[in-house]
Coordinates of C-alpha atoms and ligand atoms in Angstrom, one line a residue:
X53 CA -11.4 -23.5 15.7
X54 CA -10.6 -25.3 13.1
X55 CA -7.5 -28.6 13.3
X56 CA -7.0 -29.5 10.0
X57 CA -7.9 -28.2 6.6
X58 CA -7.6 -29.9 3.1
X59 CA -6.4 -27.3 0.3
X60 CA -8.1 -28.3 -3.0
X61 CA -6.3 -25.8 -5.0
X62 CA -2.9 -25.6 -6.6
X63 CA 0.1 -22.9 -7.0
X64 CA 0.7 -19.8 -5.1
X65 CA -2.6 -19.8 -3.2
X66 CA -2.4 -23.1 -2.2
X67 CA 1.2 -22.0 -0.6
X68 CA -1.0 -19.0 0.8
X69 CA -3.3 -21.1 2.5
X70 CA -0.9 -23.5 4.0
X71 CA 0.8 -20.4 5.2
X72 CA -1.9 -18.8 7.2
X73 CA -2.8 -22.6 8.8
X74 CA 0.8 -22.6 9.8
X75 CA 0.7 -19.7 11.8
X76 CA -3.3 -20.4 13.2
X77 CA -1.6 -23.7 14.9
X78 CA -4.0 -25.7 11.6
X79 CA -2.7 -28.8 10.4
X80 CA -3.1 -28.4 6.2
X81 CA -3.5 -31.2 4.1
X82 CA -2.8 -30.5 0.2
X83 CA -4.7 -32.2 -2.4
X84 CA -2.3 -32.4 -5.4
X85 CA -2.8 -33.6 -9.1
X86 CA -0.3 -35.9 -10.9
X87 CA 0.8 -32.8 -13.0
X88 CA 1.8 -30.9 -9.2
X89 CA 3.4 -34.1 -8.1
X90 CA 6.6 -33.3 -6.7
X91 CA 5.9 -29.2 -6.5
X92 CA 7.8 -27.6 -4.1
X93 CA 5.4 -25.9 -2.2
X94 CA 3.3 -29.6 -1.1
X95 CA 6.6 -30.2 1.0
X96 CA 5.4 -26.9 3.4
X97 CA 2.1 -28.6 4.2
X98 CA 1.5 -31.1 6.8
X99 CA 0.2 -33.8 4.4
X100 CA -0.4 -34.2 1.2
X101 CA -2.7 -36.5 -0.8
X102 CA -2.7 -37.2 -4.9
X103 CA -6.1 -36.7 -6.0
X104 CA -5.9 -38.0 -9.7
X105 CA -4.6 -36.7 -12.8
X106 CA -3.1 -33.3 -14.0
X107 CA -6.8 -32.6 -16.5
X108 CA -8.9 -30.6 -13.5
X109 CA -11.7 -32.1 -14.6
X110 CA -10.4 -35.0 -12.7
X111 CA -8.8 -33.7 -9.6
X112 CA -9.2 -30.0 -9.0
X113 CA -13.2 -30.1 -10.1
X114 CA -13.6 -33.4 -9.2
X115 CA -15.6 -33.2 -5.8
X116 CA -16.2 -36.9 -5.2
X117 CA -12.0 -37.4 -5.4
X118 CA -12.0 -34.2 -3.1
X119 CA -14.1 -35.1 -0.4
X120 CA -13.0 -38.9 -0.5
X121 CA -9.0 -36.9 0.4
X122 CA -11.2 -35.2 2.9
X123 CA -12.8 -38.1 4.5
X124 CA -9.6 -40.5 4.6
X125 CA -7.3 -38.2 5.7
X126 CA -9.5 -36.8 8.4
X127 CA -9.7 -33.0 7.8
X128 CA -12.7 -31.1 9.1
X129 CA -12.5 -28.4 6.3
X130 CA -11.7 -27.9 2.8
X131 CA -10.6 -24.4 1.5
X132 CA -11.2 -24.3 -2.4
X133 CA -9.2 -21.1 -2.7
X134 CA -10.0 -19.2 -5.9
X135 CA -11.1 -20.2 -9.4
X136 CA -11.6 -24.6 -9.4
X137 CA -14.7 -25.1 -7.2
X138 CA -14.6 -21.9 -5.2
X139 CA -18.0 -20.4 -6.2
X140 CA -19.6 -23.7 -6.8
X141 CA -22.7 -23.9 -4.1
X142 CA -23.3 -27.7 -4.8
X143 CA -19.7 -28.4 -3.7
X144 CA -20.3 -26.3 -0.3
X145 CA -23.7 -28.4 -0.1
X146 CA -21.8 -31.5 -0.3
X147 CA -19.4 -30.5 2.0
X148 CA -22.4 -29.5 4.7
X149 CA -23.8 -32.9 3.4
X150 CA -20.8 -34.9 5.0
X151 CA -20.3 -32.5 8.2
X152 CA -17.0 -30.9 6.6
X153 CA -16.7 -27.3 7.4
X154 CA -16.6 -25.3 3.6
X155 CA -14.4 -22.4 4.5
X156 CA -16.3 -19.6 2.7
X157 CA -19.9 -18.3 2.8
X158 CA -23.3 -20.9 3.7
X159 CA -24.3 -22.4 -0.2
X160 CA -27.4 -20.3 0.6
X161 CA -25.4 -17.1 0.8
X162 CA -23.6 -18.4 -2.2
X163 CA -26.3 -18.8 -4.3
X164 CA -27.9 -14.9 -3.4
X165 CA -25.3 -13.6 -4.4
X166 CA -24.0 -16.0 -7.0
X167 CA -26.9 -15.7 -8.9
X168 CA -26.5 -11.8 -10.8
X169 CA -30.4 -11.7 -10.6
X170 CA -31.3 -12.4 -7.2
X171 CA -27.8 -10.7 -6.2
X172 CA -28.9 -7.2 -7.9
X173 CA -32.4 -7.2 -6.0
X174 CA -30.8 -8.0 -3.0
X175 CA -28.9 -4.8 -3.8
X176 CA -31.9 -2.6 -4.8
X177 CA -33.5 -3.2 -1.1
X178 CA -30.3 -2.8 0.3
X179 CA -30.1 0.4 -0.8
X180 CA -26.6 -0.3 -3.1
X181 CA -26.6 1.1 -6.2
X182 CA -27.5 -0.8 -9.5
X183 CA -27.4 0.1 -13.5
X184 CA -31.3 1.0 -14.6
X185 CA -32.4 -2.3 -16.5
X186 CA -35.0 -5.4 -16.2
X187 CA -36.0 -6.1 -12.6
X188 CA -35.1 -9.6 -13.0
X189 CA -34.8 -11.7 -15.4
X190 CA -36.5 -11.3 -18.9
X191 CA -38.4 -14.0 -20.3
X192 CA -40.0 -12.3 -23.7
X193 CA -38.3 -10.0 -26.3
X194 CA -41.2 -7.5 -26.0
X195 CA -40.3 -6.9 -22.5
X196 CA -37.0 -6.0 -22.9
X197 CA -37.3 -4.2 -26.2
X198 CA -39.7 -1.9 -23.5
X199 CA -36.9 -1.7 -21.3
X200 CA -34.2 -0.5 -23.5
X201 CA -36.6 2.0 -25.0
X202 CA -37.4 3.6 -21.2
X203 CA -33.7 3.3 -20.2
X204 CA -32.1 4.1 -23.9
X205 CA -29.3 2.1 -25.8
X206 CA -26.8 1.5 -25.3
X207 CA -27.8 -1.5 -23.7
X208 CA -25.8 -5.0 -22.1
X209 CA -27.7 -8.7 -21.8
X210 CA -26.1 -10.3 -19.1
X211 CA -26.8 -14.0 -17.9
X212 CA -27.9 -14.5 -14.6
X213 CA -25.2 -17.1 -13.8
X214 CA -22.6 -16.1 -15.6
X215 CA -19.3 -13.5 -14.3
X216 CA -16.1 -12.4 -15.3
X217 CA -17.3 -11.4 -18.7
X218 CA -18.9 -14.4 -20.0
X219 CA -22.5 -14.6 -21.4
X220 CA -22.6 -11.0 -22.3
X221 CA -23.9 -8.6 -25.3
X222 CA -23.6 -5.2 -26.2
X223 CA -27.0 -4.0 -28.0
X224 CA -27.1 -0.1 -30.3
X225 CA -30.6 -0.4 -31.0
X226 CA -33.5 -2.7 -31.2
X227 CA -32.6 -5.5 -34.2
X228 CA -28.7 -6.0 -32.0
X229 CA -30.5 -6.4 -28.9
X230 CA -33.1 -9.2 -30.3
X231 CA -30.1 -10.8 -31.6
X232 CA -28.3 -10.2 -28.6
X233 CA -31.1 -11.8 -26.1
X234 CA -30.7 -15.3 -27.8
X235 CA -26.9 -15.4 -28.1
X236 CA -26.5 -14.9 -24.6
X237 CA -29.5 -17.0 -23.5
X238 CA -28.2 -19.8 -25.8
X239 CA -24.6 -19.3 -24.5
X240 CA -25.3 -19.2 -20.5
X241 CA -27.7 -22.4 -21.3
X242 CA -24.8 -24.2 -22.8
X243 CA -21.7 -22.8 -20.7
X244 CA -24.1 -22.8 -16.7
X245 CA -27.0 -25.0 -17.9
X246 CA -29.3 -21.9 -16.8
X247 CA -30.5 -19.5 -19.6
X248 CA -32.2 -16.6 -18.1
X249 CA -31.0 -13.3 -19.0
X250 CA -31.9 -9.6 -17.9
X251 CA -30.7 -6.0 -19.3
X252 CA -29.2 -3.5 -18.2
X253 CA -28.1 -0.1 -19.9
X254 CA -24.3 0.1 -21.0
X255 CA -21.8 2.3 -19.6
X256 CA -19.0 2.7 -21.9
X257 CA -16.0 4.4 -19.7
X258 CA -15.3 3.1 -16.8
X259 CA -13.0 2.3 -13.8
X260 CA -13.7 -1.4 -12.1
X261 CA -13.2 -0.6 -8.4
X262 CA -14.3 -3.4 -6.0
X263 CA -14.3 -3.5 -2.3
X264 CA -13.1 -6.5 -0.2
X265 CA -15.8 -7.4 2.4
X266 CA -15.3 -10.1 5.2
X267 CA -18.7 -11.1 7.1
X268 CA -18.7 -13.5 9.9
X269 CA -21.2 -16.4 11.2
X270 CA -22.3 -13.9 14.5
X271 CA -24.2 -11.1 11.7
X272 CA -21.0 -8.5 11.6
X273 CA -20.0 -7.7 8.2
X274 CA -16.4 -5.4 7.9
X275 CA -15.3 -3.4 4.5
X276 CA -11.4 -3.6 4.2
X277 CA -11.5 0.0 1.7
X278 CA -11.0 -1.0 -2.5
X279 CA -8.7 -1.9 -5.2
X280 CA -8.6 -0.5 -8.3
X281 CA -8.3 -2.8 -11.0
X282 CA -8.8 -1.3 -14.5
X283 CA -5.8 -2.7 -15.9
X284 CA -6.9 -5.7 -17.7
X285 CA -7.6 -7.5 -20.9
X286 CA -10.1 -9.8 -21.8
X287 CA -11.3 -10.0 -18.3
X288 CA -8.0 -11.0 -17.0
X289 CA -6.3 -8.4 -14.7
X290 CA -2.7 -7.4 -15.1
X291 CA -2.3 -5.1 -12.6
X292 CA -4.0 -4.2 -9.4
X293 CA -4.1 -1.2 -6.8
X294 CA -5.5 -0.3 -3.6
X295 CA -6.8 2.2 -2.6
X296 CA -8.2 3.4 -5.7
X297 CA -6.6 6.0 -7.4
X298 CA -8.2 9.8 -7.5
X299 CA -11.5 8.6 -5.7
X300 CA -12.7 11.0 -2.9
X301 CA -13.0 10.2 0.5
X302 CA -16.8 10.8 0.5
X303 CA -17.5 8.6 -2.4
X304 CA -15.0 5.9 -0.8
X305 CA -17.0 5.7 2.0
X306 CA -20.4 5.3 0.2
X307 CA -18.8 2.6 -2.0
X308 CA -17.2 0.7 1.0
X309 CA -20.2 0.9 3.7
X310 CA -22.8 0.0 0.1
X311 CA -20.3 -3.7 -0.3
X312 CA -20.4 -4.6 3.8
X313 CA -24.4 -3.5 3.8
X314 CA -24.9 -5.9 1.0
X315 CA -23.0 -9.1 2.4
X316 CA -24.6 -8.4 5.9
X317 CA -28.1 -8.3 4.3
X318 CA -26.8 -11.9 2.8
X319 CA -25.5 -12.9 5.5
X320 CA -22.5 -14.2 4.4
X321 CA -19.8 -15.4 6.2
X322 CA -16.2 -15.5 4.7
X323 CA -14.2 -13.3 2.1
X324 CA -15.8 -11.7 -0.7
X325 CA -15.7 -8.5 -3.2
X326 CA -18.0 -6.4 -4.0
X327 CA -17.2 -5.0 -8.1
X328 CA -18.7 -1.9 -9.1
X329 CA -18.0 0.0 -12.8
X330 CA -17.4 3.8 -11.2
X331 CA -18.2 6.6 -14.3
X332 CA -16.0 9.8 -14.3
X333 CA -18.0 11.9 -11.7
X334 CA -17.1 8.5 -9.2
X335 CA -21.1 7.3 -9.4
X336 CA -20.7 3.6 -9.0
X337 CA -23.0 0.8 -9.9
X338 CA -23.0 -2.9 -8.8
X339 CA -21.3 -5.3 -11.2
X340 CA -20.9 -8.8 -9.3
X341 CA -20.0 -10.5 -6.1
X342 CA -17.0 -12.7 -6.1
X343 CA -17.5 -15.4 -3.2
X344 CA -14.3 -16.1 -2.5
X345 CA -10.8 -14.8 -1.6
X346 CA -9.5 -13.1 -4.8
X347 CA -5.8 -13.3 -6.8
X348 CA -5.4 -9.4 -5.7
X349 CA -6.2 -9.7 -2.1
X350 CA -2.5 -9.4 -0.6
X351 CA -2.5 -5.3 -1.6
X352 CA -5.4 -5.0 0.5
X353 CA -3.4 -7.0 3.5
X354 CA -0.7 -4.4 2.8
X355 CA -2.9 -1.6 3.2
X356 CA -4.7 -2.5 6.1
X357 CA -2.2 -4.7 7.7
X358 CA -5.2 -7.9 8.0
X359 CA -4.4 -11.1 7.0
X360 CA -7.4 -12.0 5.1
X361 CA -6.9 -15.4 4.2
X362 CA -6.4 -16.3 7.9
X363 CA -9.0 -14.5 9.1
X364 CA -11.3 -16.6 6.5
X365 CA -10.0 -19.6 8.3
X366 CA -10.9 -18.3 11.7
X367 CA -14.6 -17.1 10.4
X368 CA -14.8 -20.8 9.2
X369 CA -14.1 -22.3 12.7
X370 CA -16.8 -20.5 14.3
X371 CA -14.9 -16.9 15.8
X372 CA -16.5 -13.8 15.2
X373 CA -14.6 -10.8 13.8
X374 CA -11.8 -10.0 15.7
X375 CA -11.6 -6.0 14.1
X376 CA -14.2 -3.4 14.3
X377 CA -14.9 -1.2 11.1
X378 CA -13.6 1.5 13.1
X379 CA -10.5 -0.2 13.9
X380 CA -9.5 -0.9 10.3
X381 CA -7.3 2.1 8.4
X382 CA -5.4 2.2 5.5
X383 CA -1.6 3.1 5.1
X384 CA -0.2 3.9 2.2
X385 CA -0.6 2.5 -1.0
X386 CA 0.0 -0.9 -2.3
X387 CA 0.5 -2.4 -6.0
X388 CA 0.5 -5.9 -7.3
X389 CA 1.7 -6.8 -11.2
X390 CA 0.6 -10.2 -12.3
X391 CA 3.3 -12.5 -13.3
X392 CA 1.9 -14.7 -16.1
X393 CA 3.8 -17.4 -18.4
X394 CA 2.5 -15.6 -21.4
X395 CA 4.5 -13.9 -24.0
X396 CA 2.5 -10.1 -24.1
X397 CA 4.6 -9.8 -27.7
X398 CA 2.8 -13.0 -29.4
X399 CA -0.5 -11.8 -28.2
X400 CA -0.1 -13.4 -24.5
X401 CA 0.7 -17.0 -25.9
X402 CA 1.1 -19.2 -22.8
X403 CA 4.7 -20.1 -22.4
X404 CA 4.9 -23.0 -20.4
X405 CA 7.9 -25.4 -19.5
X406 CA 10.8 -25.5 -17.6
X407 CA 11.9 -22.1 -15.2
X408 CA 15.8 -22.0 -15.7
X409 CA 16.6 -18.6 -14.5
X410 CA 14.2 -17.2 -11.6
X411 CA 16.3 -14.4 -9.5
X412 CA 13.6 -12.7 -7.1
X413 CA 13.2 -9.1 -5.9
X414 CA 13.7 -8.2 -2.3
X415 CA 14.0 -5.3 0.1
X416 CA 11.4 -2.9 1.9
X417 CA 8.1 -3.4 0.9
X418 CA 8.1 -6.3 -1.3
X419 CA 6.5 -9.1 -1.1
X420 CA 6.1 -11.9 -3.8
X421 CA 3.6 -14.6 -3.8
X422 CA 4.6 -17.4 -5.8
X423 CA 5.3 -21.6 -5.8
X424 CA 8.3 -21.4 -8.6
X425 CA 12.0 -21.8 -7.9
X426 CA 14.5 -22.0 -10.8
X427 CA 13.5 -25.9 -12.2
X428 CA 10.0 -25.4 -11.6
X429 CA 8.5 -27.1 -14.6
X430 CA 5.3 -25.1 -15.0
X431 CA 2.3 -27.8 -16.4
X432 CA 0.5 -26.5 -19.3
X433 CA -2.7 -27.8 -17.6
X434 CA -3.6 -24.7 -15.7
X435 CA -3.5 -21.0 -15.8
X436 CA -0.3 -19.5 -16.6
X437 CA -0.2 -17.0 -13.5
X438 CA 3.1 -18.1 -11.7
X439 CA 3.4 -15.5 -9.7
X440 CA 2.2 -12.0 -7.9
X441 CA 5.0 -9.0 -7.5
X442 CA 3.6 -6.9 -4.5
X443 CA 4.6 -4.1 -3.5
X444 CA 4.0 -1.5 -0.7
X445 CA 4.9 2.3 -0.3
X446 CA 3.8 5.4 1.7
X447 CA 2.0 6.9 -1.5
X448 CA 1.1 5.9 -5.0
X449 CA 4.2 7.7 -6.5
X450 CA 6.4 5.9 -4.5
X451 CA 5.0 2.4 -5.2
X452 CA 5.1 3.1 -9.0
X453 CA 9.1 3.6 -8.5
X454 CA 8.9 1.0 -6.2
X455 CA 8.0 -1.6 -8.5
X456 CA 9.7 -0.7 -11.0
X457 CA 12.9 -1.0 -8.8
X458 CA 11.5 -4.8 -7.9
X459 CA 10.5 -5.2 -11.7
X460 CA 14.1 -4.9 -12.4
X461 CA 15.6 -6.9 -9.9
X462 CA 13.2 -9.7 -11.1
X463 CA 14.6 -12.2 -13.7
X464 CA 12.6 -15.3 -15.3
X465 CA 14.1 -17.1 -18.1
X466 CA 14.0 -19.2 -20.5
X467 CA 9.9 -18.8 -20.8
X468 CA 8.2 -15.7 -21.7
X469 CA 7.1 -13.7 -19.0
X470 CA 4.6 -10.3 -18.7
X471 CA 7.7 -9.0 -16.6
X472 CA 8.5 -7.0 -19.4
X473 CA 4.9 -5.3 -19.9
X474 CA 5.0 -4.3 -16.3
X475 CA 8.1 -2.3 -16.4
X476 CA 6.9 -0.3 -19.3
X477 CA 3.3 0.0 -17.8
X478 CA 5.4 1.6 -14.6
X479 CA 6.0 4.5 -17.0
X480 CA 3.2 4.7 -18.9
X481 CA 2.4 8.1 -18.6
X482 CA -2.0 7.8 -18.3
X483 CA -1.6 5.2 -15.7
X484 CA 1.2 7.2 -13.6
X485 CA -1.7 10.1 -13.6
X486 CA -4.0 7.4 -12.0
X487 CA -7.4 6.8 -13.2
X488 CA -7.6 4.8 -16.3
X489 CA -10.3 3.0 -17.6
X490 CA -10.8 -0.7 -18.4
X491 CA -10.2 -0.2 -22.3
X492 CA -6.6 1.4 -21.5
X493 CA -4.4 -1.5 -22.0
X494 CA -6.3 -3.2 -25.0
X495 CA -6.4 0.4 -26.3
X496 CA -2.4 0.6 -25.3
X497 CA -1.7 -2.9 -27.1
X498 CA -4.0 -2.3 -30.1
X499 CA -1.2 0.8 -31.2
Ligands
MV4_683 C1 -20.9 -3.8 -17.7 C2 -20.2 -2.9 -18.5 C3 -20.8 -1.7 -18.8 N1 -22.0 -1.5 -18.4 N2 -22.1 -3.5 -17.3 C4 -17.6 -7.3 -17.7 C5 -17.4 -8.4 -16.7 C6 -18.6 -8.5 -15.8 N3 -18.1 -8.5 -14.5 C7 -19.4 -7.2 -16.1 N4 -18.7 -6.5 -17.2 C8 -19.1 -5.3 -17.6 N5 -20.4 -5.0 -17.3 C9 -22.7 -2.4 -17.7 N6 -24.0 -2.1 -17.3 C10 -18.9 -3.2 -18.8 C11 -18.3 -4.5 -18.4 C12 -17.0 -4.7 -18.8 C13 -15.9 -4.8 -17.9 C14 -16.2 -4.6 -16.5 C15 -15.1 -4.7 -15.6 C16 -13.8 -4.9 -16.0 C17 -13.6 -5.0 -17.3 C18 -14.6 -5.0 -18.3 C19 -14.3 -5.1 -19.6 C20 -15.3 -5.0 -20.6 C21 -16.6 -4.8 -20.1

């Protein structure tokens, strides 16, 4: 087991993580920038170390100031939460390097499934379903021209190391995908320092359903069911939901046992999700593997009642599992609204500064996962998510009215919040039906 973790992250899932050490018995140590000096959630850990100033390039990213905090105040493992250093296999390689335990997967599972090349081969002998496209990654324009020809256009260039949307192209026919190969090959060279590219063919509506996996160091590898999470714009997710609307419980199964087969072939130990684009007949194709715990993961703790986060930490110290995929089931239905400093009517301008007003929802089935209190100064450094709204209900109609009720009982002022664009997305008539696609809310904002 582990006795004492650093947190190099920030915000709410820094509060998460010093949570679940809290109740394992862990001591947690949080490594803080200038700019979260004086937050209120460092005074819940049991130490707390500055680890330079509020640009994340030189704290939050900065992995020779985070082991350093590491070393000299004698932790045994860093958690890197999500986004900062979280899927970054050279920081869990330097953290092997000087005997601290990295708590997520090995930086050679990382890297398998990091990588979208050698993650989607993976996939192909594993039997999980990927888009038709380049076996790997192409190297001449000829090859792929061939490609897009056998498998038809539309057709997307992804780059191998990129994710989340970045280093991407859309190609209609031949002269769009010639283009389209050295944009993205320039742009993945320039943003990852790695430039290889492969294609795959384009499918224009769809739901993005991913399936939270947890794999430990013994071999067993355990599905927790999926979220839907179609409600997003520009890559960024506003609202989440688990399970997924409308899917049947055949194809839920396939998806679900396809994400545990593919971390267990890995071998990966630790959180992760498995993303998938699912078409309207529910056939679902491989997207990307997230190695690390997620923003959304609480609705899948509501649904299945396991604390994911802690059992991450226990996976890190050595325990195996302690469910069975047979043991895990899911109740009811679970919802979680982003709660961003963004104005959504000034085209999601962040609105940083000072939190004057911040009254919280309550009551059964709420939960809210955020650092602010009223005078939280929110630092313009970082993202502007200040917050998760959760919420928990015996179906989905009942966590739509739910949240709504919560929504209204919620009150941020003087900065701008998405508060607003929640309560109207609660009766939005196409996403009460269930079932929207990823263009829904750009398509929504657009008229
Ligand atoms: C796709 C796709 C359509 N067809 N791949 C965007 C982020 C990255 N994870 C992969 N992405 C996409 N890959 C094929 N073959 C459409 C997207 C996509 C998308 C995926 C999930 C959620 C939102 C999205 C918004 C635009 C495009």
């Amino acid at each position: 087991m582990l006795s004492r973790v650093l947190i190099a992250n920030r915000g709410e899932i820094a509060l998460r993580i010093i949570r679940a050490c809290r109740e394992l018995g862990i001591e947690s140590v949080i490594a803080y920038s200038e700019a979260d000096a004086g937050a209120p959630y460092i005074q819940y850990a049991d130490h707390a170390i500055c680890i330079g100033p509020g640009a994340a390039a030189e704290s939050y990213l900065n992995i020779p100031r985070i082991i350093s905090a590491a070393e000299v105040t004698n932790a045994d493992a860093i958690h890197p939460g999500y986004g900062f250093l979280a899927e970054n296999a050279h920081f869990a390689e330097v953290c092997r390097g000087c005997r601290i335990e990295f708590v997520g997967p090995s930086p050679e599972a990382m890297a398998r499934l990091g990588d979208k090349v050698s993650c989607k081969a993976l996939a192909r002998s594993s039997k999980v379903p990927v888009f038709p496209g380049s076996d790997g990654a192409i190297t001449e324009e000829e090859e792929a021209l061939e490609v897009a020809q056998k498998i038809g256009y539309p057709v997307i260039v992804k780059a191998s190391a990129g994710g989340g949307g970045r280093g991407m192209r859309i190609a209609q026919n031949e002269a769009a995908l010639k283009a389209g190969l050295k944009a993205a090959s320039q742009e993945a060279q320039a943003a990852f320092g790695n430039g290889a590219v492969y294609i795959e063919k384009f499918l224009e509506h769809a739901r993005h359903v991913e399936v939270q996996v947890i794999g430990d160091k013994h071999g067993n590898a355990v599905h927790l069911y999926e979220r839907d999470c179609s409600v997003q714009r520009r890559h960024q997710k506003l609202i989440e939901e688990a399970t997924g609307p409308g899917i049947d419980s055949k194809k839920r199964d396939d998806v679900c046992k396809a994400a545990a087969r593919l971390i267990k072939s890995a071998k990966y130990a630790g959180a992760a999700t498995v993303e998938f684009l699912m078409d309207h007949k529910q056939n679902f194709y491989l997207l990307e593997v997230n190695t690390r715990v997620q923003v959304e993961h609480p609705i899948t703790e509501m649904v299945t009642g396991v604390d994911i986060v802690g059992t991450g930490l226990k996976v890190a110290g050595g325990d195996p599992l302690p469910f069975k995929q047979r043991e895990i089931k899911v109740n009811g239905h679970a919802m979680e609204c982003r709660i961003n400093a963004e104005d959504p009517t000034r085209n999601f301008a962040p609105s940083a500064g000072t939190i004057e007003r911040f009254e919280t929802p309550g009551g059964l089935g709420v939960r809210l996962d955020t650092h602010c209190v009223p005078g939280y100064r929110v630092p313009p450094n970082y993202d502007s998510m200040i917050g998760k709204l959760i919420v928990h209900a015996e179906d989905r109609e009942a966590c739509m009215r739910r949240m709504a009720r919560a929504l209204d009982e919620f009150h941020i002022g003087p900065i701008k919040t998405t508060i607003p664009l929640h309560r109207e997305l609660m009766e939005n008539e196409s996403f009460r039906k269930g079932g929207v696609d990823i263009h829904f809310l750009e398509r929504l904002l657009k008229s």
